[in-house]
Short mmCIF file of C-alpha atoms in Angstrom, two decimals:
data_model
loop_
_atom_site.label_atom_id
_atom_site.label_comp_id
_atom_site.label_asym_id
_atom_site.label_seq_id
_atom_site.Cartn_x
_atom_site.Cartn_y
_atom_site.Cartn_z
CA UNK A 261 118.02 193.20 54.64
CA UNK A 262 114.93 194.10 56.68
CA UNK A 263 116.48 191.79 59.69
CA UNK A 264 119.97 190.40 60.87
CA UNK A 265 119.44 186.70 61.04
CA UNK A 266 121.99 185.68 63.72
CA UNK A 267 123.27 182.16 62.88
CA UNK A 268 124.58 180.08 65.86
CA UNK A 269 128.72 181.02 64.98
CA UNK A 270 128.21 184.32 64.96
CA UNK A 271 127.09 184.74 68.81
CA UNK A 272 130.30 185.56 70.96
CA UNK A 273 128.00 185.24 74.10
CA UNK A 274 124.27 184.39 74.96
CA UNK A 275 123.82 187.98 74.52
CA UNK A 276 126.36 189.12 71.67
CA UNK A 277 127.02 188.53 68.20
CA UNK A 278 129.86 189.08 65.71
CA UNK A 279 129.06 190.24 62.43
CA UNK A 280 131.39 189.73 59.52
CA UNK A 281 131.10 189.56 55.64
CA UNK A 282 127.70 190.36 53.70
CA UNK A 283 125.95 191.42 56.74
CA UNK A 284 128.46 193.12 57.97
CA UNK A 285 128.99 194.89 54.35
CA UNK A 286 125.28 195.57 54.38
CA UNK A 287 125.13 197.09 57.94
CA UNK A 288 127.68 199.66 56.78
CA UNK A 289 126.57 200.71 53.38
CA UNK A 290 123.05 200.50 53.26
CA UNK A 291 122.46 201.02 56.79
CA UNK A 292 125.44 203.15 57.64
CA UNK A 293 125.21 202.23 60.73
CA UNK A 294 127.44 203.48 63.69
CA UNK A 295 127.95 202.58 67.57
CA UNK A 296 124.98 202.73 69.36
CA UNK A 297 122.29 202.35 66.22
CA UNK A 298 119.91 199.61 67.02
CA UNK A 299 119.70 196.48 64.85
CA UNK A 300 116.82 194.36 63.88
CA UNK A 301 118.18 191.28 64.55
CA UNK A 302 116.71 187.70 65.44
CA UNK A 303 118.61 183.83 65.81
CA UNK A 304 117.98 181.64 63.14
CA UNK A 305 115.14 179.07 64.43
CA UNK A 306 114.94 181.68 67.71
CA UNK A 307 113.86 184.83 68.78
CA UNK A 308 114.06 188.53 67.50
CA UNK A 309 114.70 191.77 68.64
CA UNK A 310 117.36 194.94 68.44
CA UNK A 311 121.38 194.61 68.63
CA UNK A 312 122.85 197.90 69.24
CA UNK A 313 125.85 198.25 67.78
CA UNK A 314 129.19 198.19 70.18
CA UNK A 315 132.00 198.48 67.72
CA UNK A 316 132.41 198.59 64.23
CA UNK A 317 135.38 198.47 61.55
CA UNK A 318 135.59 197.13 58.43
CA UNK A 319 136.54 193.74 60.06
CA UNK A 320 133.82 193.06 62.32
CA UNK A 321 131.04 194.67 63.87
CA UNK A 322 129.88 193.73 67.87
CA UNK A 323 126.73 194.21 69.09
CA UNK A 324 124.56 194.00 72.23
CA UNK A 325 121.32 191.52 71.92
CA UNK A 326 117.81 191.90 73.36
CA UNK A 327 115.56 189.11 72.02
CA UNK A 328 112.25 189.05 73.36
CA UNK A 329 110.07 188.55 70.30
CA UNK A 330 108.84 185.71 68.84
CA UNK A 331 109.05 185.68 65.19
CA UNK A 332 106.00 185.47 62.59
CA UNK A 333 103.65 182.34 62.57
CA UNK A 334 104.39 180.21 59.49
CA UNK A 335 101.58 179.79 57.06
CA UNK A 336 100.04 176.33 57.08
CA UNK A 337 101.22 175.81 53.65
CA UNK A 338 103.21 172.91 51.79
CA UNK A 339 104.49 173.83 48.38
CA UNK A 340 105.31 171.11 45.96
CA UNK A 341 107.18 172.52 43.13
CA UNK A 342 108.14 171.12 39.59
CA UNK A 343 112.29 171.92 39.48
CA UNK A 344 112.77 175.75 37.35
CA UNK A 345 115.19 177.34 35.66
CA UNK A 346 118.03 177.80 38.12
CA UNK A 347 117.54 181.38 37.76
CA UNK A 348 113.78 180.59 38.36
CA UNK A 349 114.54 178.69 41.25
CA UNK A 350 116.28 181.43 43.40
CA UNK A 351 113.45 183.65 42.90
CA UNK A 352 110.97 181.28 43.83
CA UNK A 353 112.79 179.71 46.64
CA UNK A 354 112.89 183.38 48.66
CA UNK A 355 109.46 184.30 47.68
CA UNK A 356 107.89 181.59 49.22
CA UNK A 357 110.04 181.85 52.20
CA UNK A 358 109.35 185.39 52.93
CA UNK A 359 105.53 184.55 52.33
CA UNK A 360 105.70 182.35 55.19
CA UNK A 361 105.21 178.90 53.93
CA UNK A 362 106.22 176.20 56.25
CA UNK A 363 106.95 173.56 53.59
CA UNK A 364 108.85 173.35 49.95
CA UNK A 365 109.18 170.68 48.54
CA UNK A 366 111.65 170.66 44.60
CA UNK A 367 109.60 167.56 43.16
CA UNK A 368 111.18 165.89 39.20
CA UNK A 369 108.50 165.99 36.74
CA UNK A 370 108.91 164.46 33.03
CA UNK A 371 109.04 168.41 31.72
CA UNK A 372 111.88 169.07 33.76
CA UNK A 373 115.19 169.21 32.37
CA UNK A 374 117.81 167.00 33.55
CA UNK A 375 120.09 170.18 33.71
CA UNK A 376 118.93 171.78 36.25
CA UNK A 377 119.08 168.83 39.18
CA UNK A 378 123.15 169.26 38.39
CA UNK A 379 123.04 172.87 38.66
CA UNK A 380 125.13 174.20 41.39
CA UNK A 381 121.83 176.37 43.40
CA UNK A 382 120.14 172.76 43.87
CA UNK A 383 122.82 172.46 46.24
CA UNK A 384 121.90 172.35 49.79
CA UNK A 385 124.32 175.48 50.74
CA UNK A 386 122.49 177.37 48.23
CA UNK A 387 118.98 176.72 48.74
CA UNK A 388 119.79 177.89 52.09
CA UNK A 389 121.46 180.79 51.16
CA UNK A 390 117.73 181.41 49.70
CA UNK A 391 115.69 180.95 52.02
CA UNK A 392 118.30 182.38 54.65
CA UNK A 393 117.55 185.73 52.64
CA UNK A 394 113.86 185.47 52.60
CA UNK A 395 114.05 185.21 56.40
CA UNK A 396 116.11 188.63 55.98
CA UNK A 397 113.61 189.97 53.65
CA UNK A 398 110.38 189.18 55.35
CA UNK A 399 111.86 189.65 59.59
CA UNK A 400 111.36 186.03 60.06
CA UNK A 401 114.03 183.38 61.59
CA UNK A 402 112.72 180.01 60.90
CA UNK A 403 113.99 178.34 57.94
CA UNK A 404 111.27 176.22 55.48
CA UNK A 405 111.46 172.78 55.75
CA UNK A 406 113.17 171.74 52.47
CA UNK A 407 112.48 168.53 50.41
CA UNK A 408 113.94 167.26 46.94
CA UNK A 409 112.38 164.66 45.56
CA UNK A 410 114.22 163.40 42.55
CA UNK A 411 111.38 160.60 41.87
CA UNK A 412 108.03 161.64 41.24
CA UNK A 413 106.10 158.31 41.56
CA UNK A 414 107.07 157.05 45.12
CA UNK A 415 107.15 160.63 46.56
CA UNK A 416 103.76 161.58 45.12
CA UNK A 417 102.11 158.20 46.07
CA UNK A 418 103.64 157.14 48.93
CA UNK A 419 104.51 160.51 50.38
CA UNK A 420 102.09 163.25 49.25
CA UNK A 421 98.65 161.56 50.84
CA UNK A 422 100.46 161.87 54.40
CA UNK A 423 101.58 165.11 54.04
CA UNK A 424 98.30 166.45 53.06
CA UNK A 425 96.67 164.95 55.90
CA UNK A 426 93.11 166.45 56.82
CA UNK A 427 94.45 169.87 54.90
CA UNK A 428 93.27 170.63 51.52
CA UNK A 429 95.35 170.13 48.54
CA UNK A 430 95.27 171.84 45.31
CA UNK A 431 97.24 171.97 42.18
CA UNK A 432 97.08 174.95 39.15
CA UNK A 433 95.59 173.66 36.32
CA UNK A 434 94.20 176.00 33.68
CA UNK A 435 89.92 175.34 33.09
CA UNK A 436 89.77 173.85 36.45
CA UNK A 437 87.28 176.04 38.74
CA UNK A 438 88.00 178.59 41.30
CA UNK A 439 88.60 177.50 45.04
CA UNK A 440 86.39 178.34 47.96
CA UNK A 441 86.06 178.66 51.27
CA UNK A 442 89.31 177.51 52.11
CA UNK A 443 90.63 180.64 53.88
CA UNK A 444 93.23 179.76 56.48
CA UNK A 445 92.97 175.96 56.26
CA UNK A 446 96.36 174.02 55.39
CA UNK A 447 97.17 173.87 52.01
CA UNK A 448 99.33 171.54 50.00
CA UNK A 449 99.93 173.75 46.90
CA UNK A 450 101.92 171.83 43.61
CA UNK A 451 103.02 174.03 40.66
CA UNK A 452 104.12 172.41 37.45
CA UNK A 453 107.10 172.75 35.35
CA UNK A 454 107.43 175.26 32.80
CA UNK A 455 105.73 172.75 29.70
CA UNK A 456 102.83 171.71 32.10
CA UNK A 457 102.26 168.46 34.27
CA UNK A 458 102.06 165.34 31.80
CA UNK A 459 98.53 163.60 31.92
CA UNK A 460 99.94 160.69 33.66
CA UNK A 461 101.46 163.49 36.49
CA UNK A 462 97.88 164.59 36.80
CA UNK A 463 96.39 161.43 37.22
CA UNK A 464 98.73 160.55 39.97
CA UNK A 465 98.66 164.22 41.69
CA UNK A 466 94.25 163.91 41.72
CA UNK A 467 95.12 160.00 43.10
CA UNK A 468 97.03 161.77 45.83
CA UNK A 469 94.01 163.98 46.98
CA UNK A 470 94.84 166.70 44.62
CA UNK A 471 92.09 169.02 43.22
CA UNK A 472 92.54 171.35 39.96
CA UNK A 473 92.51 174.91 40.67
CA UNK A 474 92.23 177.23 37.79
CA UNK A 475 94.60 180.53 38.18
CA UNK A 476 92.56 183.10 35.55
CA UNK A 477 93.62 184.01 32.36
CA UNK A 478 96.58 186.00 33.14
CA UNK A 479 99.78 183.68 32.93
CA UNK A 480 102.01 185.07 35.83
CA UNK A 481 105.48 184.37 37.06
CA UNK A 482 105.64 181.40 39.47
CA UNK A 483 106.44 183.51 42.79
CA UNK A 484 103.70 186.34 41.39
CA UNK A 485 101.13 183.07 41.36
CA UNK A 486 101.90 181.92 44.41
CA UNK A 487 102.07 185.36 46.19
CA UNK A 488 98.21 185.56 44.83
CA UNK A 489 97.42 183.25 45.76
CA UNK A 490 98.72 183.13 49.43
CA UNK A 491 96.85 186.54 49.44
CA UNK A 492 93.72 184.40 48.32
CA UNK A 493 94.15 181.76 50.62
CA UNK A 494 95.45 182.96 54.12
CA UNK B 969 107.04 185.43 26.28
CA UNK B 970 103.94 183.39 26.04
CA UNK B 971 102.48 186.02 23.96
CA UNK B 972 104.15 187.52 21.09
CA UNK B 973 102.60 191.11 21.30
CA UNK B 974 102.91 192.54 17.60
CA UNK B 975 103.11 196.81 17.11
CA UNK B 976 101.48 198.71 14.34
CA UNK B 977 105.04 198.38 13.09
CA UNK B 978 105.12 195.23 12.78
CA UNK B 979 101.72 194.16 10.89
CA UNK B 980 102.43 194.16 6.91
CA UNK B 981 99.15 193.48 6.29
CA UNK B 982 95.94 193.29 8.16
CA UNK B 983 96.28 189.49 8.86
CA UNK B 984 100.29 189.55 8.24
CA UNK B 985 103.60 190.07 10.50
CA UNK B 986 106.57 190.36 10.47
CA UNK B 987 109.17 189.86 13.69
CA UNK B 988 112.93 190.95 13.99
CA UNK B 989 115.04 191.56 16.94
CA UNK B 990 114.36 190.29 20.35
CA UNK B 991 110.71 188.75 19.82
CA UNK B 992 112.24 186.85 16.41
CA UNK B 993 115.23 185.74 18.47
CA UNK B 994 113.17 184.51 21.41
CA UNK B 995 110.45 182.24 18.93
CA UNK B 996 113.83 180.90 16.93
CA UNK B 997 115.62 179.66 20.17
CA UNK B 998 113.03 179.14 22.99
CA UNK B 999 109.97 178.26 21.23
CA UNK B 1000 112.47 176.26 18.36
CA UNK B 1001 109.42 177.11 16.22
CA UNK B 1002 109.62 176.05 12.15
CA UNK B 1003 106.93 176.75 9.36
CA UNK B 1004 103.60 176.22 10.15
CA UNK B 1005 103.81 176.25 13.72
CA UNK B 1006 101.73 178.13 15.51
CA UNK B 1007 101.96 181.32 17.97
CA UNK B 1008 100.21 183.10 20.65
CA UNK B 1009 100.21 186.43 19.52
CA UNK B 1010 98.18 189.46 19.91
CA UNK B 1011 98.13 193.28 18.79
CA UNK B 1012 99.07 196.02 21.02
CA UNK B 1013 95.82 197.32 22.85
CA UNK B 1014 93.82 194.78 20.56
CA UNK B 1015 92.58 191.35 19.94
CA UNK B 1016 94.75 188.00 20.51
CA UNK B 1017 94.91 185.02 18.78
CA UNK B 1018 97.18 182.77 16.91
CA UNK B 1019 99.64 183.49 14.24
CA UNK B 1020 100.68 180.85 11.63
CA UNK B 1021 104.72 180.87 10.68
CA UNK B 1022 105.24 181.05 6.75
CA UNK B 1023 108.73 181.59 6.79
CA UNK B 1024 111.49 181.82 8.96
CA UNK B 1025 115.42 182.67 9.12
CA UNK B 1026 117.72 184.55 10.65
CA UNK B 1027 116.68 188.09 9.56
CA UNK B 1028 113.25 187.63 10.00
CA UNK B 1029 110.05 185.85 10.21
CA UNK B 1030 106.35 186.30 8.75
CA UNK B 1031 103.22 184.57 10.19
CA UNK B 1032 99.55 184.70 9.18
CA UNK B 1033 97.58 185.73 11.67
CA UNK B 1034 93.73 185.14 13.11
CA UNK B 1035 93.21 187.27 15.80
CA UNK B 1036 89.53 186.51 17.92
CA UNK B 1037 89.98 186.69 21.13
CA UNK B 1038 89.59 189.38 23.79
CA UNK B 1039 92.22 190.31 26.06
CA UNK B 1040 91.62 189.00 29.35
CA UNK B 1041 89.89 192.17 31.61
CA UNK B 1042 92.30 194.54 33.36
CA UNK B 1043 91.43 195.03 37.18
CA UNK B 1044 89.37 198.09 38.06
CA UNK B 1045 93.20 198.73 40.24
CA UNK B 1046 95.12 202.05 40.50
CA UNK B 1047 98.36 202.08 41.94
CA UNK B 1048 100.40 205.46 43.48
CA UNK B 1049 103.94 204.15 43.98
CA UNK B 1050 106.48 206.27 45.39
CA UNK B 1051 109.18 205.86 43.03
CA UNK B 1052 111.72 202.89 43.94
CA UNK B 1053 115.40 202.22 43.14
CA UNK B 1054 115.94 201.69 39.60
CA UNK B 1055 116.45 198.40 39.67
CA UNK B 1056 113.28 197.51 41.73
CA UNK B 1057 110.92 199.83 39.75
CA UNK B 1058 111.56 197.38 36.35
CA UNK B 1059 110.49 194.49 38.58
CA UNK B 1060 107.21 196.51 39.68
CA UNK B 1061 106.34 197.88 36.48
CA UNK B 1062 106.41 194.73 34.91
CA UNK B 1063 104.27 192.52 38.07
CA UNK B 1064 102.10 195.24 38.46
CA UNK B 1065 101.63 194.90 34.54
CA UNK B 1066 101.31 191.32 34.87
CA UNK B 1067 98.86 191.33 37.64
CA UNK B 1068 96.21 193.22 34.91
CA UNK B 1069 96.75 196.45 36.88
CA UNK B 1070 94.71 199.54 34.53
CA UNK B 1071 96.59 202.56 35.74
CA UNK B 1072 100.21 203.23 37.39
CA UNK B 1073 101.34 206.42 39.08
CA UNK B 1074 105.06 206.62 39.81
CA UNK B 1075 104.63 210.01 42.32
CA UNK B 1076 107.59 211.20 44.24
CA UNK B 1077 107.75 211.86 48.05
CA UNK B 1078 110.41 212.89 50.23
CA UNK B 1079 112.50 209.91 50.95
CA UNK B 1080 112.43 209.35 47.14
CA UNK B 1081 116.44 210.00 46.41
CA UNK B 1082 116.49 212.91 43.57
CA UNK B 1083 118.79 210.77 41.34
CA UNK B 1084 116.02 208.26 41.23
CA UNK B 1085 114.31 210.93 38.56
CA UNK B 1086 117.11 211.06 36.52
CA UNK B 1087 117.69 206.90 36.06
CA UNK B 1088 117.25 206.35 32.30
CA UNK B 1089 115.13 203.66 33.86
CA UNK B 1090 112.84 206.45 34.35
CA UNK B 1091 112.29 207.63 30.32
CA UNK B 1092 108.94 206.58 28.60
CA UNK B 1093 110.58 204.49 26.12
CA UNK B 1094 112.27 202.24 29.13
CA UNK B 1095 109.02 201.91 30.90
CA UNK B 1096 107.09 201.41 27.83
CA UNK B 1097 109.34 197.92 27.47
CA UNK B 1098 108.71 196.74 30.75
CA UNK B 1099 104.96 196.93 30.87
CA UNK B 1100 105.47 195.38 27.16
CA UNK B 1101 107.62 192.23 29.14
CA UNK B 1102 104.31 192.23 31.35
CA UNK B 1103 101.94 192.03 28.86
CA UNK B 1104 104.04 189.04 27.26
CA UNK B 1105 104.07 187.58 29.97
CA UNK B 1106 100.87 187.68 31.49
CA UNK B 1107 99.01 187.14 27.84
CA UNK B 1108 97.29 190.50 27.89
CA UNK B 1109 97.55 193.19 25.04
CA UNK B 1110 96.47 196.71 27.03
CA UNK B 1111 99.30 198.87 28.18
CA UNK B 1112 98.36 200.30 31.47
CA UNK B 1113 97.36 203.95 32.23
CA UNK B 1114 101.10 205.22 32.84
CA UNK B 1115 102.28 208.11 34.86
CA UNK B 1116 104.68 210.33 36.29
CA UNK B 1117 103.87 212.94 38.93
CA UNK B 1118 106.86 214.52 40.19
CA UNK B 1119 105.13 217.10 42.61
CA UNK B 1120 103.50 215.37 45.31
CA UNK B 1121 101.42 217.84 46.81
CA UNK B 1122 99.93 218.95 43.37
CA UNK B 1123 99.18 215.55 42.73
CA UNK B 1124 98.20 214.31 46.25
CA UNK B 1125 95.74 216.88 46.70
CA UNK B 1126 94.20 218.41 43.06
CA UNK B 1127 94.56 214.97 41.60
CA UNK B 1128 93.89 211.83 43.42
CA UNK B 1129 90.45 212.31 45.23
CA UNK B 1130 89.00 212.64 41.51
CA UNK B 1131 91.10 209.46 40.51
CA UNK B 1132 89.70 207.43 43.39
CA UNK B 1133 86.56 208.61 42.42
CA UNK B 1134 83.50 206.45 44.16
CA UNK B 1135 85.83 203.45 44.95
CA UNK B 1136 87.97 202.67 47.83
CA UNK B 1137 91.51 203.53 48.58
CA UNK B 1138 94.23 202.61 50.55
CA UNK B 1139 97.78 203.20 51.54
CA UNK B 1140 99.93 200.31 53.40
CA UNK B 1141 100.64 201.57 56.58
CA UNK B 1142 102.40 199.24 59.62
CA UNK B 1143 99.73 198.71 62.70
CA UNK B 1144 96.86 200.04 60.92
CA UNK B 1145 93.72 197.81 60.34
CA UNK B 1146 92.97 195.28 57.97
CA UNK B 1147 90.54 195.68 55.45
CA UNK B 1148 87.47 193.35 54.92
CA UNK B 1149 84.57 193.56 52.26
CA UNK B 1150 85.88 195.05 49.50
CA UNK B 1151 86.15 192.19 46.86
CA UNK B 1152 86.65 193.07 43.36
CA UNK B 1153 85.42 197.19 43.86
CA UNK B 1154 87.39 200.10 42.16
CA UNK B 1155 90.31 200.05 44.61
CA UNK B 1156 93.56 203.22 44.66
CA UNK B 1157 96.34 201.22 46.61
CA UNK B 1158 99.60 203.70 47.57
CA UNK B 1159 102.45 201.80 47.95
CA UNK B 1160 105.83 204.40 50.40
CA UNK B 1161 109.14 204.45 49.36
CA UNK B 1162 111.60 202.14 50.84
CA UNK B 1163 112.14 204.61 54.01
CA UNK B 1164 108.14 204.95 54.32
CA UNK B 1165 106.19 208.00 54.06
CA UNK B 1166 106.67 211.01 56.14
CA UNK B 1167 104.03 212.41 58.37
CA UNK B 1168 102.51 215.03 56.15
CA UNK B 1169 102.62 213.30 53.07
CA UNK B 1170 100.46 210.35 55.14
CA UNK B 1171 98.33 213.33 56.37
CA UNK B 1172 98.24 214.34 52.49
CA UNK B 1173 97.12 210.94 51.60
CA UNK B 1174 94.35 210.87 54.18
CA UNK B 1175 92.87 214.05 53.17
CA UNK B 1176 92.74 212.57 50.08
CA UNK B 1177 90.55 209.88 51.44
CA UNK B 1178 93.03 206.67 51.37
CA UNK B 1179 92.89 204.69 54.76
CA UNK B 1180 94.95 202.73 56.15
CA UNK B 1181 95.92 199.11 55.83
CA UNK B 1182 98.00 196.94 57.73
CA UNK B 1183 99.80 194.31 55.25
CA UNK B 1184 100.66 192.13 58.32
CA UNK B 1185 104.61 191.04 59.93
CA UNK B 1186 106.12 190.17 56.94
CA UNK B 1187 107.61 192.50 54.82
CA UNK B 1188 107.80 191.21 51.33
CA UNK B 1189 109.29 192.88 48.21
CA UNK B 1190 106.93 195.63 46.57
CA UNK B 1191 105.96 193.27 43.81
CA UNK B 1192 105.21 190.52 46.28
CA UNK B 1193 103.14 192.44 48.50
CA UNK B 1194 101.18 193.57 45.45
CA UNK B 1195 100.48 190.39 44.46
CA UNK B 1196 99.10 189.11 47.49
CA UNK B 1197 97.09 192.24 47.95
CA UNK B 1198 95.44 191.40 44.16
CA UNK B 1199 94.89 188.10 45.62
CA UNK B 1200 93.21 189.61 48.72
CA UNK B 1201 91.22 192.03 47.00
CA UNK B 1202 90.30 190.62 43.65
#
């Protein structure tokens, strides 16, 4: 936790916050903070700054806030991710958030196991928690926009082209060429399931405007591949 | 596991291998492979290709090998990493290996806790296992060169300049400028401990030829930051 992300319910006054639970435990046990210590804080969806600890015990911490900085800008990046195994999902959502993706869409695909959709980790509270962890890591306060798209074709055919808009759109695919000359442009990036997209899905994605991109001979974990792409393209 | 990495002891003949233990369990339970199935295999430090399953039971698997491909090239990247917490160490060593780093040096620093060096995860067998997992992930057969440098100054002052050679060398440091124009060049990259390098360490690193590099306003997990840098620079 590099930033304490404050929720509206943590504010006991406009310039004062009260922490309990996980964040309190982290501040006490990892930061070993005492009264007078300054913490990096930010208001969810709002400004960032410093919180000075006013009081602290096993129950709660109170701090005085000075919030005078903007959060870092988001990347103009929309990620379309075929729902991965629940364990991988956690890492990917937190990593995508910390990297600054503006929008994350979790999409169904032929090779996505039905059980993944039923996992508690696909619940909105659980996914939000992963995004909050990503914000705390990266020092950001703005949640990415998150959508679940349970029907592949309606989403890809009817909605994806508008999301791509005037930006570029890529789908990771071995054997394709490399991309070039799109540093900093708005980008939509589709990442397939473990077994890959099936042919019909690839065709739908191409028709929606996505172009194939070869990520090279090494097979990287999803969140690692994502980070190298962000480094390459932004 | 995207590649079964074979060790010399797995070879029962030059073109035949026998698997037991973790890799056997993975082939049976995740791949659900039967007789006749082709697996992606590679010989540690050598060629890659296919293994055709000849026999398979709960005890062992035998396969016939055709090894006719070169492993992917390594990146000309030397990572100098202040020893992180043991749990982070695992992830970083596996990620650095999967990204293709040619050399990994685990270095002491003022803010590295002494206990980290005593962790079983710093043992050579354990570190080798993490690198093997990185090779299996990325489809590579060549281990990075790994070194432990327990004494900061002798390493940085006497050995690091020769390791950098004619290449570029960078140390992550907030507030510094960005790098430019070094895509694909040999690179040495130093990554500090959680609390950062102390001033005297930074000066030693600068004297050894490293230049500061700002990674941007977001604080990323070490392995994520590493991946974005690899994407940016290679």
